[in-house]
PDB file of C-alpha atoms in Angstrom:
ATOM      1  CA  ARG A  54    -215.269 102.938   1.111  1.00 66.00           C
ATOM      2  CA  ALA A  55    -210.922 101.601   1.764  1.00 72.00           C
ATOM      3  CA  ALA A  56    -210.961 102.721   5.073  1.00 78.00           C
ATOM      4  CA  THR A  57    -214.915 100.481   5.657  1.00 82.00           C
ATOM      5  CA  ALA A  58    -213.404  97.647   4.054  1.00 79.00           C
ATOM      6  CA  VAL A  59    -209.513  98.340   6.750  1.00 80.00           C
ATOM      7  CA  LEU A  60    -211.989  98.092  10.149  1.00 80.00           C
ATOM      8  CA  ILE A  61    -213.909  95.106   8.637  1.00 80.00           C
ATOM      9  CA  LEU A  62    -210.799  93.354   8.091  1.00 77.00           C
ATOM     10  CA  GLN A  63    -209.194  94.430  11.340  1.00 77.00           C
ATOM     11  CA  TRP A  64    -212.926  93.787  12.775  1.00 73.00           C
ATOM     12  CA  HIS A  65    -212.074  90.223  11.159  1.00 71.00           C
ATOM     13  CA  PHE A  66    -208.554  88.645  12.339  1.00 71.00           C
ATOM     14  CA  GLN A  67    -209.201  90.828  16.377  1.00 72.00           C
ATOM     15  CA  THR A  68    -212.542  88.387  16.473  1.00 71.00           C
ATOM     16  CA  HIS A  69    -211.073  85.255  13.950  1.00 68.00           C
ATOM     17  CA  ARG A  70    -207.815  85.347  15.525  1.00 67.00           C
ATOM     18  CA  VAL A  71    -206.292  81.620  16.941  1.00 63.00           C
ATOM     19  CA  PRO A  72    -204.311  82.342  20.254  1.00 64.00           C
ATOM     20  CA  ARG A  73    -200.499  80.892  19.240  1.00 65.00           C
ATOM     21  CA  THR A  74    -198.857  79.528  22.046  1.00 69.00           C
ATOM     22  CA  ARG A  75    -195.419  78.976  22.148  1.00 67.00           C
ATOM     23  CA  GLN A  76    -193.478  75.652  20.511  1.00 66.00           C
ATOM     24  CA  LEU A  77    -189.894  73.885  20.682  1.00 70.00           C
ATOM     25  CA  VAL A  78    -188.205  74.003  17.887  1.00 71.00           C
ATOM     26  CA  HIS A  79    -185.086  72.080  18.197  1.00 71.00           C
ATOM     27  CA  THR A  80    -185.550  69.444  20.466  1.00 73.00           C
ATOM     28  CA  SER A  81    -183.167  66.977  19.082  1.00 77.00           C
ATOM     29  CA  ALA A  82    -181.482  64.643  21.112  1.00 80.00           C
ATOM     30  CA  MET A  83    -178.550  64.952  19.427  1.00 86.00           C
ATOM     31  CA  THR A  84    -176.866  68.633  19.999  1.00 89.00           C
ATOM     32  CA  GLY A  85    -174.492  70.138  18.279  1.00 90.00           C
ATOM     33  CA  GLN A  86    -172.059  69.653  20.625  1.00 92.00           C
ATOM     34  CA  GLY A  87    -172.881  65.926  21.094  1.00 92.00           C
ATOM     35  CA  TRP A  88    -172.736  66.029  17.389  1.00 93.00           C
ATOM     36  CA  VAL A  89    -169.428  68.099  17.497  1.00 94.00           C
ATOM     37  CA  GLU A  90    -167.518  65.598  20.214  1.00 94.00           C
ATOM     38  CA  ASP A  91    -169.464  62.260  18.105  1.00 93.00           C
ATOM     39  CA  LEU A  92    -166.815  63.779  14.544  1.00 93.00           C
ATOM     40  CA  LEU A  93    -164.001  64.354  16.666  1.00 93.00           C
ATOM     41  CA  GLY A  94    -164.465  60.726  18.546  1.00 92.00           C
ATOM     42  CA  GLY A  95    -165.466  58.547  15.388  1.00 89.00           C
ATOM     43  CA  LYS A  96    -163.256  58.244  11.961  1.00 90.00           C
ATOM     44  CA  CYS A  97    -161.379  61.116  10.214  1.00 88.00           C
ATOM     45  CA  ILE A  98    -162.895  61.030   7.116  1.00 92.00           C
ATOM     46  CA  ARG A  99    -165.982  61.691   8.519  1.00 93.00           C
ATOM     47  CA  MET A 100    -164.157  65.204  10.091  1.00 93.00           C
ATOM     48  CA  LEU A 101    -162.738  65.798   6.282  1.00 93.00           C
ATOM     49  CA  ASN A 102    -166.044  64.805   4.708  1.00 93.00           C
ATOM     50  CA  ASN A 103    -168.368  67.295   7.031  1.00 93.00           C
ATOM     51  CA  MET A 104    -166.011  70.132   7.491  1.00 93.00           C
ATOM     52  CA  ARG A 105    -163.271  69.987   5.253  1.00 92.00           C
ATOM     53  CA  MET A 106    -160.518  69.500   7.943  1.00 92.00           C
ATOM     54  CA  ASP A 107    -159.251  66.834   9.514  1.00 93.00           C
ATOM     55  CA  VAL A 108    -159.105  66.187  12.682  1.00 94.00           C
ATOM     56  CA  ALA A 109    -155.587  66.874  13.584  1.00 93.00           C
ATOM     57  CA  THR A 110    -156.286  70.260  12.188  1.00 93.00           C
ATOM     58  CA  PHE A 111    -159.219  70.853  13.861  1.00 95.00           C
ATOM     59  CA  ILE A 112    -158.030  70.772  16.891  1.00 95.00           C
ATOM     60  CA  GLN A 113    -155.757  72.780  16.665  1.00 94.00           C
ATOM     61  CA  LEU A 114    -157.872  75.325  14.881  1.00 93.00           C
ATOM     62  CA  CYS A 115    -159.892  75.435  18.346  1.00 94.00           C
ATOM     63  CA  ARG A 116    -156.527  75.965  19.991  1.00 94.00           C
ATOM     64  CA  ILE A 117    -155.135  78.921  18.137  1.00 93.00           C
ATOM     65  CA  MET A 118    -158.845  80.900  17.974  1.00 92.00           C
ATOM     66  CA  ARG A 119    -159.177  79.892  22.467  1.00 93.00           C
ATOM     67  CA  GLU A 120    -155.107  81.115  23.736  1.00 92.00           C
ATOM     68  CA  GLY A 121    -155.020  83.368  21.212  1.00 91.00           C
ATOM     69  CA  GLY A 122    -157.797  85.277  22.876  1.00 91.00           C
ATOM     70  CA  TYR A 123    -159.682  85.671  18.874  1.00 90.00           C
ATOM     71  CA  ILE A 124    -162.789  83.764  20.300  1.00 90.00           C
ATOM     72  CA  ILE A 125    -162.975  83.877  24.446  1.00 86.00           C
ATOM     73  CA  GLU A 126    -165.366  82.195  26.314  1.00 83.00           C
ATOM     74  CA  GLY A 127    -167.514  83.846  28.404  1.00 77.00           C
ATOM     75  CA  PRO A 128    -168.788  82.153  31.613  1.00 74.00           C
ATOM     76  CA  CYS A 129    -172.491  82.347  30.203  1.00 73.00           C
ATOM     77  CA  ASP A 130    -171.088  80.668  26.557  1.00 81.00           C
ATOM     78  CA  LYS A 131    -173.801  77.381  25.938  1.00 86.00           C
ATOM     79  CA  VAL A 132    -171.391  76.963  23.066  1.00 91.00           C
ATOM     80  CA  THR A 133    -167.858  76.159  22.837  1.00 92.00           C
ATOM     81  CA  VAL A 134    -165.407  77.154  20.644  1.00 94.00           C
ATOM     82  CA  GLU A 135    -164.997  73.672  19.250  1.00 95.00           C
ATOM     83  CA  GLU A 136    -169.170  73.922  18.378  1.00 94.00           C
ATOM     84  CA  SER A 137    -168.954  78.157  17.284  1.00 94.00           C
ATOM     85  CA  VAL A 138    -166.125  76.514  14.777  1.00 95.00           C
ATOM     86  CA  ALA A 139    -167.629  73.997  13.596  1.00 96.00           C
ATOM     87  CA  ILE A 140    -170.945  76.057  13.164  1.00 95.00           C
ATOM     88  CA  ALA A 141    -169.077  77.914  10.662  1.00 94.00           C
ATOM     89  CA  LEU A 142    -166.777  75.248   8.763  1.00 94.00           C
ATOM     90  CA  TYR A 143    -170.022  73.727   8.633  1.00 95.00           C
ATOM     91  CA  GLY A 144    -171.901  76.181   7.266  1.00 94.00           C
ATOM     92  CA  LEU A 145    -169.016  77.634   4.372  1.00 91.00           C
ATOM     93  CA  SER A 146    -167.740  74.441   3.754  1.00 92.00           C
ATOM     94  CA  HIS A 147    -171.413  72.511   2.538  1.00 92.00           C
ATOM     95  CA  ASP A 148    -172.751  76.720   0.963  1.00 91.00           C
ATOM     96  CA  LEU A 149    -175.543  75.513   3.827  1.00 93.00           C
ATOM     97  CA  THR A 150    -178.174  77.951   5.358  1.00 92.00           C
ATOM     98  CA  GLN A 151    -178.619  79.284   9.031  1.00 92.00           C
ATOM     99  CA  ARG A 152    -181.756  77.978   9.189  1.00 92.00           C
ATOM    100  CA  VAL A 153    -180.052  74.610   8.272  1.00 93.00           C
ATOM    101  CA  LEU A 154    -177.502  74.927  10.729  1.00 94.00           C
ATOM    102  CA  GLY A 155    -179.858  76.189  13.186  1.00 93.00           C
ATOM    103  CA  GLU A 156    -181.444  72.566  12.761  1.00 91.00           C
ATOM    104  CA  ARG A 157    -178.113  70.621  12.780  1.00 93.00           C
ATOM    105  CA  PHE A 158    -176.740  72.290  16.052  1.00 93.00           C
ATOM    106  CA  GLN A 159    -179.995  72.809  17.228  1.00 91.00           C
ATOM    107  CA  HIS A 160    -179.386  76.597  17.557  1.00 92.00           C
ATOM    108  CA  SER A 161    -181.436  79.019  16.947  1.00 90.00           C
ATOM    109  CA  THR A 162    -180.992  81.416  13.755  1.00 91.00           C
ATOM    110  CA  GLU A 163    -179.389  84.554  15.729  1.00 92.00           C
ATOM    111  CA  THR A 164    -176.661  82.317  17.730  1.00 92.00           C
ATOM    112  CA  ILE A 165    -176.014  80.465  14.568  1.00 93.00           C
ATOM    113  CA  HIS A 166    -175.119  84.391  12.549  1.00 93.00           C
ATOM    114  CA  ARG A 167    -173.560  85.262  15.728  1.00 92.00           C
ATOM    115  CA  HIS A 168    -170.902  82.346  16.094  1.00 92.00           C
ATOM    116  CA  VAL A 169    -170.715  82.473  12.273  1.00 93.00           C
ATOM    117  CA  ARG A 170    -169.895  86.215  12.284  1.00 92.00           C
ATOM    118  CA  ARG A 171    -167.279  85.881  15.367  1.00 91.00           C
ATOM    119  CA  LEU A 172    -165.037  83.058  13.931  1.00 92.00           C
ATOM    120  CA  CYS A 173    -164.543  84.827   9.963  1.00 90.00           C
ATOM    121  CA  GLN A 174    -164.055  87.825  12.785  1.00 91.00           C
ATOM    122  CA  ALA A 175    -161.624  85.283  14.566  1.00 92.00           C
ATOM    123  CA  LEU A 176    -159.863  84.633  11.041  1.00 90.00           C
ATOM    124  CA  VAL A 177    -158.879  88.384   9.772  1.00 89.00           C
ATOM    125  CA  GLN A 178    -157.873  88.709  12.711  1.00 90.00           C
ATOM    126  CA  LEU A 179    -155.554  85.867  12.447  1.00 89.00           C
ATOM    127  CA  ALA A 180    -154.918  85.686   8.192  1.00 85.00           C
ATOM    128  CA  PRO A 181    -151.573  88.464   8.852  1.00 82.00           C
ATOM    129  CA  ILE A 182    -149.994  86.207  11.550  1.00 82.00           C
ATOM    130  CA  ALA A 183    -151.732  82.497   9.463  1.00 80.00           C
ATOM    131  CA  LEU A 184    -150.833  82.868   5.467  1.00 75.00           C
ATOM    132  CA  ARG A 185    -147.935  84.466   3.960  1.00 71.00           C
ATOM    133  CA  HIS A 186    -147.313  85.688   0.205  1.00 68.00           C
ATOM    134  CA  ARG A 187    -145.415  83.422  -2.158  1.00 66.00           C
ATOM    135  CA  ASN A 188    -142.645  84.806  -4.200  1.00 65.00           C
ATOM    136  CA  THR A 189    -144.392  84.082  -7.961  1.00 62.00           C
ATOM    137  CA  ASP A 190    -141.117  85.905  -9.503  1.00 65.00           C
ATOM    138  CA  THR A 191    -139.279  82.203  -9.408  1.00 70.00           C
ATOM    139  CA  THR A 192    -140.529  79.930 -11.171  1.00 68.00           C
ATOM    140  CA  TYR A 193    -140.668  76.640  -9.030  1.00 69.00           C
ATOM    141  CA  PRO A 194    -137.233  74.626  -9.326  1.00 73.00           C
ATOM    142  CA  ARG A 195    -139.686  71.219 -10.139  1.00 72.00           C
ATOM    143  CA  ILE A 196    -141.120  72.883 -13.255  1.00 68.00           C
ATOM    144  CA  ARG A 197    -137.907  75.407 -14.097  1.00 69.00           C
ATOM    145  CA  ASN A 198    -135.649  71.763 -14.546  1.00 74.00           C
ATOM    146  CA  ASN A 199    -137.979  69.875 -16.073  1.00 72.00           C
ATOM    147  CA  ARG A 200    -137.674  70.262 -20.257  1.00 70.00           C
ATOM    148  CA  ARG A 201    -141.097  69.092 -21.045  1.00 71.00           C
ATOM    149  CA  LEU A 202    -143.202  72.444 -19.328  1.00 67.00           C
ATOM    150  CA  TYR A 203    -139.708  75.274 -18.634  1.00 62.00           C
ATOM    151  CA  PRO A 204    -140.523  76.314 -22.313  1.00 61.00           C
ATOM    152  CA  TRP A 205    -143.897  76.204 -21.786  1.00 58.00           C
ATOM    153  CA  PHE A 206    -143.535  79.207 -18.565  1.00 59.00           C
ATOM    154  CA  LYS A 207    -140.482  81.092 -20.508  1.00 57.00           C
ATOM    155  CA  VAL A 208    -143.840  81.475 -23.351  1.00 57.00           C
ATOM    156  CA  ARG A 209    -146.413  82.373 -21.253  1.00 54.00           C
ATOM    157  CA  GLY A 210    -143.778  84.699 -19.304  1.00 55.00           C
ATOM    158  CA  ARG A 211    -142.772  86.729 -22.343  1.00 54.00           C
ATOM    159  CA  ILE A 212    -146.736  86.838 -23.197  1.00 54.00           C
ATOM    160  CA  LEU A 213    -147.608  88.208 -19.786  1.00 55.00           C
ATOM    161  CA  LYS A 214    -144.589  90.717 -20.049  1.00 54.00           C
ATOM    162  CA  LEU A 215    -145.966  91.810 -23.438  1.00 50.00           C
ATOM    163  CA  ILE A 216    -149.525  92.373 -22.417  1.00 52.00           C
ATOM    164  CA  SER A 217    -148.667  94.074 -19.645  1.00 55.00           C
ATOM    165  CA  TYR A 218    -146.588  96.667 -21.757  1.00 52.00           C
ATOM    166  CA  ILE A 219    -149.321  96.854 -23.961  1.00 52.00           C
ATOM    167  CA  ARG A 220    -151.694  98.460 -20.826  1.00 49.00           C
TER     168      ARG A 220
END
């Protein structure tokens, strides 16, 4: 009985299949590169709101990525370094899905995924150079020289030492 039902369903779907035609999905007049250029040439607050970074820092990051060889622009690559960085920053700063980013930047989800991944890998390579460890052994001078704040840090330090001793 199950085999008969499968054959009937298979026959039904084969005879009543609607031919699919390919349709363009991303057809907006504003491309991703155009939007990035609009942000770079517009008011600084727009860049801060969208990328959580000011224009000068964004341009500096793109320059470091390009000149340091962290992101390589190929001759066939349709996405610039600026757009690639913008895709990742916009998605990370607003917690957006790849589909939403694809609609905003007019690219497929596969392209979005590739460029976000490429920027994340570049940032991991850049981290040892760009980030440095803070000295956590000393108290910040502004706190150490403030009579109202420093006693609390003394107590906190003693409590932390006690906790580490108990462990």
